[in-house]
DNA sequence: CATTATAAGTGATAATTATCACAATTTCTG
DNA sequence: CAGAAATTGTGATAATTATCACTTATAATG
């Protein structure tokens, strides 16, 4: 999925930045908490952000992640008074934040920018709905497969051996995306390793048989563009 | 969640209608299929529409439903070339459809209308993400509870006995929302009936202890506005 | 109103997944 | 590089859920 800022002209992006305030966060910092008043939309200059919901003591569900040139906080800013997720940095991050009212004024005056926002949110919605399908309809294996496919769409490099994922993936990250126990995810991944479907060098995975995943998830109908985490 | 057309002025809604084409469908008709070219956004004048994905032979997953004054098809129109869901009428329906390009022109010229679209899509996104949480994080009971809570937010009437849901609900409808077998849903619902948590007159349900559901789903943080199906 | 068609309930059983309790690996840090 | 911390693997067992094969109940139709 194309990051929000890359969809617009430099001038439009500049307009948003000049109306924003620069804020820095170190790795692992919390930018806002679920339930906080939703005052800002955040643009990611550098870094990566994980949005998640807490579902119990020591239990989290990752809702999505966003990276450079993208934005987050739309859920609160456009649709409610409060953020419905917690936002946390995955890496050191430099963000620009624009307040609610300033943003609305810009969008009202500038339908072109607004249309980019609508498309961006609509694609996020698309991604979210496709996730529901994948996570629910094909059991635990389907859910894990879906996470791998989505990583491969985001960070995959095609090689002769298969698709190499350039971002490190931890088993427990996968587990947090799909709400399945770490142990079960571990067992599924190891079964696939034995069968030669995937391979890994510690946290770096190689999908040797992407078709196995696509078949499992009945991917024919589904475009790849919005199949992301 | 407020239907799209009710968010805007009559003039703005009128502008959209005059650029649209009226189409009628009988109950159970398919408006478009997953994979069809996404040429139109549809406004619902009267009727109710169910959007779903097919996940196997005789297996469907309901993605969402929309009713009067609302719209659907945004996924294709704003974000892709193809519809990613199948749209089917639940009741006889009168729709207006506007083609892709005409809509984009209107939104580009009119940031105010565009902002309503963005908010509407952002709230749908919010609903979708909250669903993921509910359906995944609290087991089968949580998923079923979530469907009831969402029905009650959409069609609930508060009475001295509890919340009465004015729309008929079939067990297999619930099952299609959450991807859990009909039999399991049936067993869960009957267990709750025995315990006095819910009651029903055939398809009409009464939630006697809404708090039981809210506790199960840890609803404290979550606003009710976008907690819909 | 009898007859189909749909939907729902249920027992038995198989399959899947979670949980617990550690052991083994890998990564981090001084 | 050693020791600590974090992550992963694994066996045993419990809990949950799906599936199958019916039966029962409800709704639709001529």
XYZ file of C-alpha atoms (C1' of nucleotides) in Angstrom:
518
model
C 0.000 0.000 0.000
C 1.348 3.363 -1.016
C 2.209 5.587 1.952
C -0.028 8.626 2.222
C 2.631 11.255 1.600
C 3.927 9.564 -1.535
C 0.494 9.860 -3.093
C 0.499 13.625 -3.172
C 2.584 16.317 -4.825
C 5.559 17.745 -2.951
C 3.691 21.013 -2.617
C 0.714 19.356 -0.959
C 2.953 17.388 1.388
C 4.846 20.576 2.170
C 1.603 22.341 2.999
C 0.835 19.644 5.554
C 4.340 19.741 7.044
C 4.414 23.513 7.451
C 1.244 23.233 9.460
C 2.698 20.492 11.621
C 4.944 20.231 14.602
C 8.043 18.030 14.688
C 8.245 15.421 17.471
C 10.864 12.742 18.130
C 10.487 9.409 19.887
C 12.996 6.747 20.807
C 12.461 3.067 20.064
C 9.696 1.506 22.124
C 8.128 4.827 23.139
C 4.387 5.202 23.417
C 3.036 8.029 21.272
C -0.496 7.793 22.533
C -2.656 5.346 24.399
C -5.971 3.791 23.570
C -8.565 6.128 25.009
C -6.472 9.311 24.823
C -8.084 12.367 23.318
C -7.453 12.253 19.562
C -5.946 15.639 18.848
C -3.356 14.934 16.187
C -2.765 13.074 12.973
C 0.863 11.926 12.774
C 3.073 11.816 9.690
C 6.046 9.478 9.817
C 9.209 11.178 8.588
C 11.443 8.334 9.655
C 10.792 5.227 11.702
C 8.149 2.588 12.048
C 5.033 2.585 14.199
C 2.995 -0.284 15.556
C -0.654 0.252 16.429
C -2.207 -2.230 18.787
C -5.007 -2.904 21.212
C -4.568 -4.362 24.638
C -6.796 -7.360 25.128
C -5.783 -8.500 28.585
C -2.853 -8.500 30.972
C 0.278 -9.132 28.868
C -1.893 -9.613 25.815
C -1.804 -7.371 22.812
C -3.252 -7.538 19.352
C -1.347 -5.707 16.635
C -3.810 -3.864 14.452
C -1.378 -2.564 11.851
C 2.062 -1.095 11.331
C 3.043 1.926 9.276
C 6.379 3.215 8.050
C 8.104 6.126 6.393
C 6.039 8.733 4.516
C 2.900 7.243 5.900
C 0.599 8.537 8.621
C -1.418 7.240 11.554
C -4.014 8.439 14.011
C -6.732 8.760 11.377
C -9.066 6.612 13.378
C -9.302 9.150 16.122
C -8.919 12.291 14.090
C -11.507 11.530 11.451
C -13.893 9.365 13.299
C -13.951 9.890 17.014
C -12.915 11.836 20.010
C -10.499 9.234 21.242
C -7.788 7.068 19.810
C -8.902 3.484 19.694
C -5.408 2.021 19.504
C -2.147 2.491 21.286
C 0.692 3.751 19.062
C 4.235 2.669 19.837
C 7.503 3.172 17.978
C 9.218 0.044 16.658
C 12.377 2.044 15.912
C 13.583 5.559 16.748
C 11.182 7.823 14.888
C 10.795 11.390 13.739
C 7.186 12.399 13.339
C 5.247 15.486 12.357
C 1.887 15.999 13.928
C -0.927 18.178 12.704
C -3.859 19.087 14.875
C -7.326 18.057 14.081
C -8.817 21.417 13.207
C -5.905 22.613 11.072
C -6.104 19.422 9.060
C -9.838 19.707 8.537
C -9.429 23.253 7.284
C -6.801 22.185 4.791
C -8.906 19.311 3.532
C -12.018 21.429 3.213
C -10.182 23.979 1.105
C -8.367 21.407 -0.942
C -10.466 18.575 -2.336
C -7.469 17.124 -4.142
C -5.576 16.445 -0.944
C -8.795 15.170 0.574
C -9.229 12.641 -2.176
C -5.793 11.228 -1.407
C -6.823 10.886 2.202
C -10.054 9.148 1.260
C -8.256 6.717 -1.004
C -5.648 6.052 1.620
C -8.216 5.334 4.300
C -10.274 3.267 1.859
C -7.257 1.120 1.095
C -6.549 0.682 4.782
C -10.148 -0.439 5.138
C -9.651 -2.870 2.312
C -6.548 -4.265 3.981
C -8.392 -4.599 7.253
C -11.282 -6.494 5.708
C -9.037 -8.829 3.808
C -7.259 -9.536 7.093
C -10.486 -10.519 8.791
C -11.083 -13.046 6.068
C -7.602 -14.511 6.239
C -7.402 -14.644 9.995
C -10.811 -16.167 10.520
C -11.639 -18.386 7.604
C -8.700 -20.750 7.268
C -7.756 -21.771 10.788
C -4.465 -21.125 12.504
C -2.389 -22.171 9.540
C -4.266 -19.762 7.317
C -3.708 -16.954 9.772
C 0.032 -17.587 9.978
C 0.246 -17.949 6.202
C -1.540 -14.645 5.827
C 1.008 -12.881 8.000
C 3.861 -14.278 5.919
C 2.177 -13.308 2.640
C 1.651 -9.820 4.000
C 5.236 -9.495 5.129
C 6.334 -10.682 1.709
C 4.178 -8.027 0.029
C 5.699 -5.364 2.228
C 9.327 -6.425 2.486
C 9.770 -9.284 0.030
C 12.507 -9.615 -2.551
C 11.993 -12.230 -5.248
C 14.984 -14.526 -5.736
C 15.518 -17.801 -7.552
C 14.932 -19.655 -4.303
C 11.717 -17.872 -3.437
C 10.686 -14.677 -1.709
C 13.145 -13.389 0.846
C 11.714 -11.169 3.555
C 14.138 -8.392 4.389
C 12.622 -7.485 7.728
C 13.252 -9.631 10.801
C 10.184 -11.508 11.973
C 9.773 -12.951 15.453
C 7.379 -15.782 16.124
C 5.764 -13.783 18.861
C 5.182 -10.858 16.487
C 3.172 -13.163 14.281
C 1.275 -14.374 17.293
C 0.334 -10.812 18.219
C -1.059 -10.140 14.771
C -3.436 -13.060 14.737
C -4.217 -13.781 18.372
C -2.905 -17.316 18.283
C -0.601 -18.649 20.969
C 3.117 -18.315 20.420
C 3.569 -22.051 20.814
C 1.050 -22.899 18.141
C 2.651 -20.440 15.730
C 6.032 -21.959 16.491
C 4.774 -25.454 15.764
C 3.171 -24.410 12.483
C 6.302 -22.617 11.295
C 8.495 -25.576 12.182
C 6.210 -27.966 10.375
C 6.551 -25.803 7.265
C 10.304 -25.758 7.634
C 10.374 -29.556 7.709
C 8.255 -29.659 4.588
C 10.483 -27.229 2.717
C 7.791 -24.597 2.385
C 9.784 -21.954 4.207
C 13.278 -21.570 5.511
C 14.963 -19.101 7.805
C 18.205 -17.761 9.080
C 17.048 -16.853 12.533
C 14.634 -13.951 12.089
C 15.083 -13.710 8.346
C 12.617 -15.841 6.455
C 12.577 -17.190 2.921
C 9.240 -18.280 1.458
C 10.206 -21.129 -0.815
C 6.688 -22.061 -1.884
C 4.551 -18.952 -1.938
C 1.986 -20.881 -3.948
C 1.373 -23.130 -0.980
C 0.266 -20.082 0.984
C -1.767 -18.646 -1.855
C -3.605 -21.898 -2.289
C -4.268 -22.176 1.417
C -5.747 -18.683 1.442
C -7.556 -18.885 -1.906
C -5.730 -15.787 -3.118
C -6.997 -15.808 -6.728
C -9.614 -13.125 -6.277
C -7.580 -10.910 -4.093
C -5.236 -8.188 -5.309
C -1.836 -7.929 -3.766
C -1.745 -4.139 -3.343
C -3.646 -3.962 -0.121
C -2.592 -7.279 1.276
C -0.368 -5.810 3.971
C -0.173 -5.813 7.726
C -22.427 4.628 12.599
C -24.075 7.485 10.778
C -25.000 6.633 7.183
C -23.006 8.592 4.641
C -25.872 10.573 3.155
C -27.138 11.707 6.540
C -23.800 13.359 7.210
C -24.120 15.893 4.434
C -26.489 18.705 3.569
C -29.499 17.993 1.370
C -27.878 20.018 -1.371
C -24.726 17.926 -1.335
C -26.706 14.692 -1.313
C -28.813 16.044 -4.152
C -25.698 16.823 -6.167
C -24.626 13.214 -5.833
C -28.065 11.866 -6.759
C -28.445 14.007 -9.858
C -25.172 12.554 -11.099
C -26.318 9.020 -10.382
C -28.436 6.425 -12.048
C -31.335 4.663 -10.320
C -31.224 0.859 -10.182
C -33.608 -1.606 -8.501
C -32.882 -5.072 -7.166
C -35.130 -7.721 -5.672
C -34.337 -9.532 -2.433
C -31.370 -11.864 -2.713
C -30.045 -10.326 -5.916
C -26.335 -9.983 -6.529
C -25.298 -6.411 -7.294
C -21.723 -7.231 -8.088
C -19.291 -10.058 -7.536
C -15.882 -10.173 -5.972
C -13.442 -9.513 -8.761
C -15.808 -7.472 -10.956
C -14.508 -4.209 -12.325
C -15.258 -1.511 -9.743
C -17.061 1.116 -11.770
C -19.662 2.453 -9.389
C -20.232 3.612 -5.865
C -23.766 2.727 -4.740
C -26.069 4.791 -2.550
C -28.837 2.939 -0.770
C -32.154 4.714 -1.131
C -34.144 1.868 0.402
C -33.166 -1.654 1.380
C -30.296 -3.441 3.041
C -27.117 -4.801 1.509
C -24.796 -7.531 2.716
C -21.175 -7.549 1.613
C -19.337 -10.826 1.871
C -16.416 -12.838 0.675
C -16.612 -16.423 -0.443
C -14.097 -18.543 1.416
C -14.861 -21.970 0.011
C -17.691 -24.036 -1.399
C -20.837 -23.131 0.579
C -18.755 -20.953 2.858
C -19.146 -17.221 3.140
C -17.836 -14.611 5.479
C -19.986 -11.531 5.956
C -17.777 -8.475 5.884
C -20.415 -5.880 6.698
C -23.979 -4.796 6.067
C -25.256 -1.370 5.162
C -28.724 0.152 5.118
C -30.751 3.162 4.079
C -28.959 6.428 3.271
C -25.654 4.668 3.372
C -23.365 3.646 0.525
C -21.144 0.764 -0.509
C -18.584 -0.108 -3.129
C -16.002 2.320 -1.752
C -13.406 -0.379 -1.595
C -13.264 -0.734 -5.320
C -13.998 2.819 -6.272
C -11.482 4.513 -4.055
C -8.832 1.935 -3.752
C -8.685 -0.567 -6.555
C -9.797 -1.664 -9.942
C -11.923 -4.507 -8.703
C -14.499 -5.054 -6.025
C -13.104 -7.214 -3.297
C -16.454 -8.318 -1.917
C -19.681 -9.612 -3.330
C -22.699 -7.353 -2.719
C -26.098 -8.930 -2.268
C -29.479 -7.469 -1.306
C -30.980 -8.658 1.975
C -34.316 -7.039 1.066
C -35.748 -5.475 -2.092
C -33.629 -2.398 -2.659
C -33.581 0.825 -4.608
C -30.070 2.088 -5.231
C -28.426 4.984 -6.991
C -25.060 4.422 -8.518
C -22.491 6.989 -9.487
C -19.585 6.197 -11.697
C -16.068 6.395 -10.532
C -14.881 9.373 -12.539
C -17.942 11.532 -11.936
C -17.560 10.977 -8.218
C -13.879 11.865 -8.233
C -14.622 15.092 -10.066
C -17.251 16.064 -7.537
C -14.955 15.302 -4.610
C -12.036 17.179 -6.119
C -14.170 20.278 -6.584
C -15.824 19.991 -3.232
C -13.566 19.362 -0.246
C -16.510 19.563 2.139
C -18.211 16.542 0.617
C -14.863 14.829 0.450
C -14.308 15.265 4.167
C -17.586 13.487 4.850
C -16.392 10.637 2.692
C -13.083 10.472 4.512
C -14.774 10.437 7.901
C -17.226 7.833 6.780
C -14.502 5.554 5.460
C -12.360 6.205 8.554
C -15.228 5.137 10.783
C -15.756 2.025 8.719
C -12.077 1.320 9.205
C -12.472 1.815 12.920
C -15.398 -0.619 12.971
C -13.421 -3.135 11.004
C -10.439 -2.986 13.330
C -12.555 -3.273 16.406
C -14.148 -6.333 14.865
C -10.782 -7.996 14.373
C -10.088 -7.531 18.031
C -13.416 -8.914 19.161
C -13.456 -11.854 16.794
C -9.908 -12.939 17.472
C -9.004 -12.123 21.019
C -11.732 -13.652 23.139
C -12.443 -17.045 21.639
C -15.699 -18.211 20.166
C -17.805 -16.846 22.982
C -16.238 -13.444 22.537
C -16.935 -13.506 18.836
C -20.587 -14.406 19.330
C -20.933 -11.811 22.082
C -19.457 -9.224 19.775
C -22.047 -9.929 17.115
C -24.851 -9.525 19.645
C -23.394 -6.277 20.979
C -23.101 -4.969 17.444
C -26.667 -5.934 16.606
C -27.792 -4.225 19.784
C -25.947 -1.046 18.801
C -27.606 -1.077 15.409
C -31.104 -2.311 16.160
C -31.413 -2.354 19.949
C -34.222 -0.865 22.003
C -33.600 -0.492 25.714
C -36.395 -1.892 27.877
C -36.737 -2.690 31.586
C -35.838 -6.308 30.817
C -32.757 -5.505 28.773
C -31.943 -4.628 25.180
C -34.394 -5.944 22.630
C -33.042 -6.401 19.121
C -35.670 -5.431 16.591
C -34.095 -7.227 13.649
C -34.418 -10.994 13.267
C -31.151 -12.846 13.809
C -30.473 -16.363 12.602
C -27.820 -18.501 14.203
C -26.255 -19.115 10.833
C -26.049 -15.369 10.190
C -23.934 -15.045 13.295
C -21.812 -17.933 12.145
C -21.154 -16.208 8.810
C -19.970 -13.075 10.523
C -17.366 -14.752 12.658
C -16.383 -17.873 10.780
C -17.370 -20.234 13.571
C -19.441 -23.319 12.909
C -23.197 -23.031 13.155
C -23.278 -25.811 15.738
C -20.811 -24.101 18.028
C -22.729 -20.833 17.812
C -25.936 -22.699 18.592
C -24.396 -24.312 21.654
C -23.044 -21.013 22.937
C -26.361 -19.234 22.489
C -28.257 -22.016 24.217
C -25.852 -22.007 27.117
C -26.488 -18.283 27.536
C -30.233 -18.868 27.381
C -29.971 -21.405 30.202
C -27.980 -18.943 32.263
C -30.488 -16.142 31.722
C -28.052 -13.934 29.857
C -30.178 -13.755 26.752
C -33.647 -14.800 25.715
C -35.425 -15.063 22.426
C -38.727 -15.453 20.676
C -37.492 -17.339 17.666
C -35.356 -14.895 15.722
C -35.975 -11.975 18.023
C -33.427 -11.716 20.786
C -33.421 -9.949 24.122
C -30.069 -9.249 25.758
C -30.882 -9.480 29.448
C -27.349 -8.985 30.704
C -25.486 -6.716 28.325
C -22.854 -6.249 31.006
C -21.918 -9.883 30.738
C -20.990 -9.284 27.108
C -19.207 -6.036 27.810
C -17.116 -7.666 30.488
C -16.272 -10.583 28.240
C -15.096 -8.192 25.515
C -13.411 -5.641 27.811
C -15.532 -2.861 26.338
C -14.411 -0.048 28.673
C -12.036 1.599 26.236
C -14.176 1.223 23.216
C -16.783 3.719 22.060
C -20.146 2.423 20.994
C -20.503 4.557 17.859
C -18.507 2.400 15.534
C -19.223 -0.908 17.170
C -21.438 -2.161 14.375
C -21.496 -5.020 11.922
C -53.256 -27.473 5.894
C -50.264 -30.946 4.456
C -45.796 -30.888 2.321
C -41.428 -29.339 1.425
C -37.701 -26.533 2.455
C -34.847 -24.099 5.951
C -32.997 -23.555 10.142
C -31.637 -25.138 14.620
C -30.426 -28.543 18.282
C -27.657 -32.480 19.847
C -24.695 -36.494 20.916
C -20.443 -38.686 19.704
C -16.030 -38.251 18.083
C -12.041 -36.289 15.859
C -9.158 -32.449 15.242
C -7.251 -28.312 16.661
C -5.428 -25.109 19.832
C -4.171 -23.362 24.478
C -1.685 -23.836 28.520
C 1.937 -25.165 31.541
C 6.490 -26.112 32.653
C 10.826 -26.327 31.291
C 14.875 -26.833 28.042
C 17.430 -24.940 24.355
C 18.832 -20.998 21.450
C 19.760 -16.543 20.312
C 20.561 -11.782 21.390
C 22.077 -8.192 24.256
C 25.213 -5.812 27.364
C 28.886 -4.642 30.120
C 33.364 -13.124 25.647
C 30.702 -14.327 29.783
C 26.450 -13.926 31.923
C 21.864 -12.233 31.712
C 17.787 -11.486 29.197
C 14.818 -12.504 25.593
C 13.033 -15.638 22.394
C 11.903 -20.085 20.776
C 11.067 -25.176 20.987
C 8.697 -29.117 22.895
C 6.221 -32.723 25.432
C 2.132 -33.596 28.071
C -2.367 -32.533 28.956
C -6.600 -29.920 29.102
C -9.873 -27.221 26.747
C -12.091 -25.785 22.751
C -14.076 -26.285 18.331
C -15.305 -28.750 14.005
C -17.543 -32.359 11.838
C -20.870 -35.879 11.044
C -25.205 -37.742 11.237
C -29.325 -37.214 12.624
C -33.645 -35.324 14.975
C -36.611 -31.535 15.929
C -38.541 -27.094 15.078
C -39.968 -23.257 12.070
C -41.114 -21.105 7.833
C -42.713 -21.122 3.089
C -45.737 -22.761 -0.645
C -49.073 -24.635 -3.471
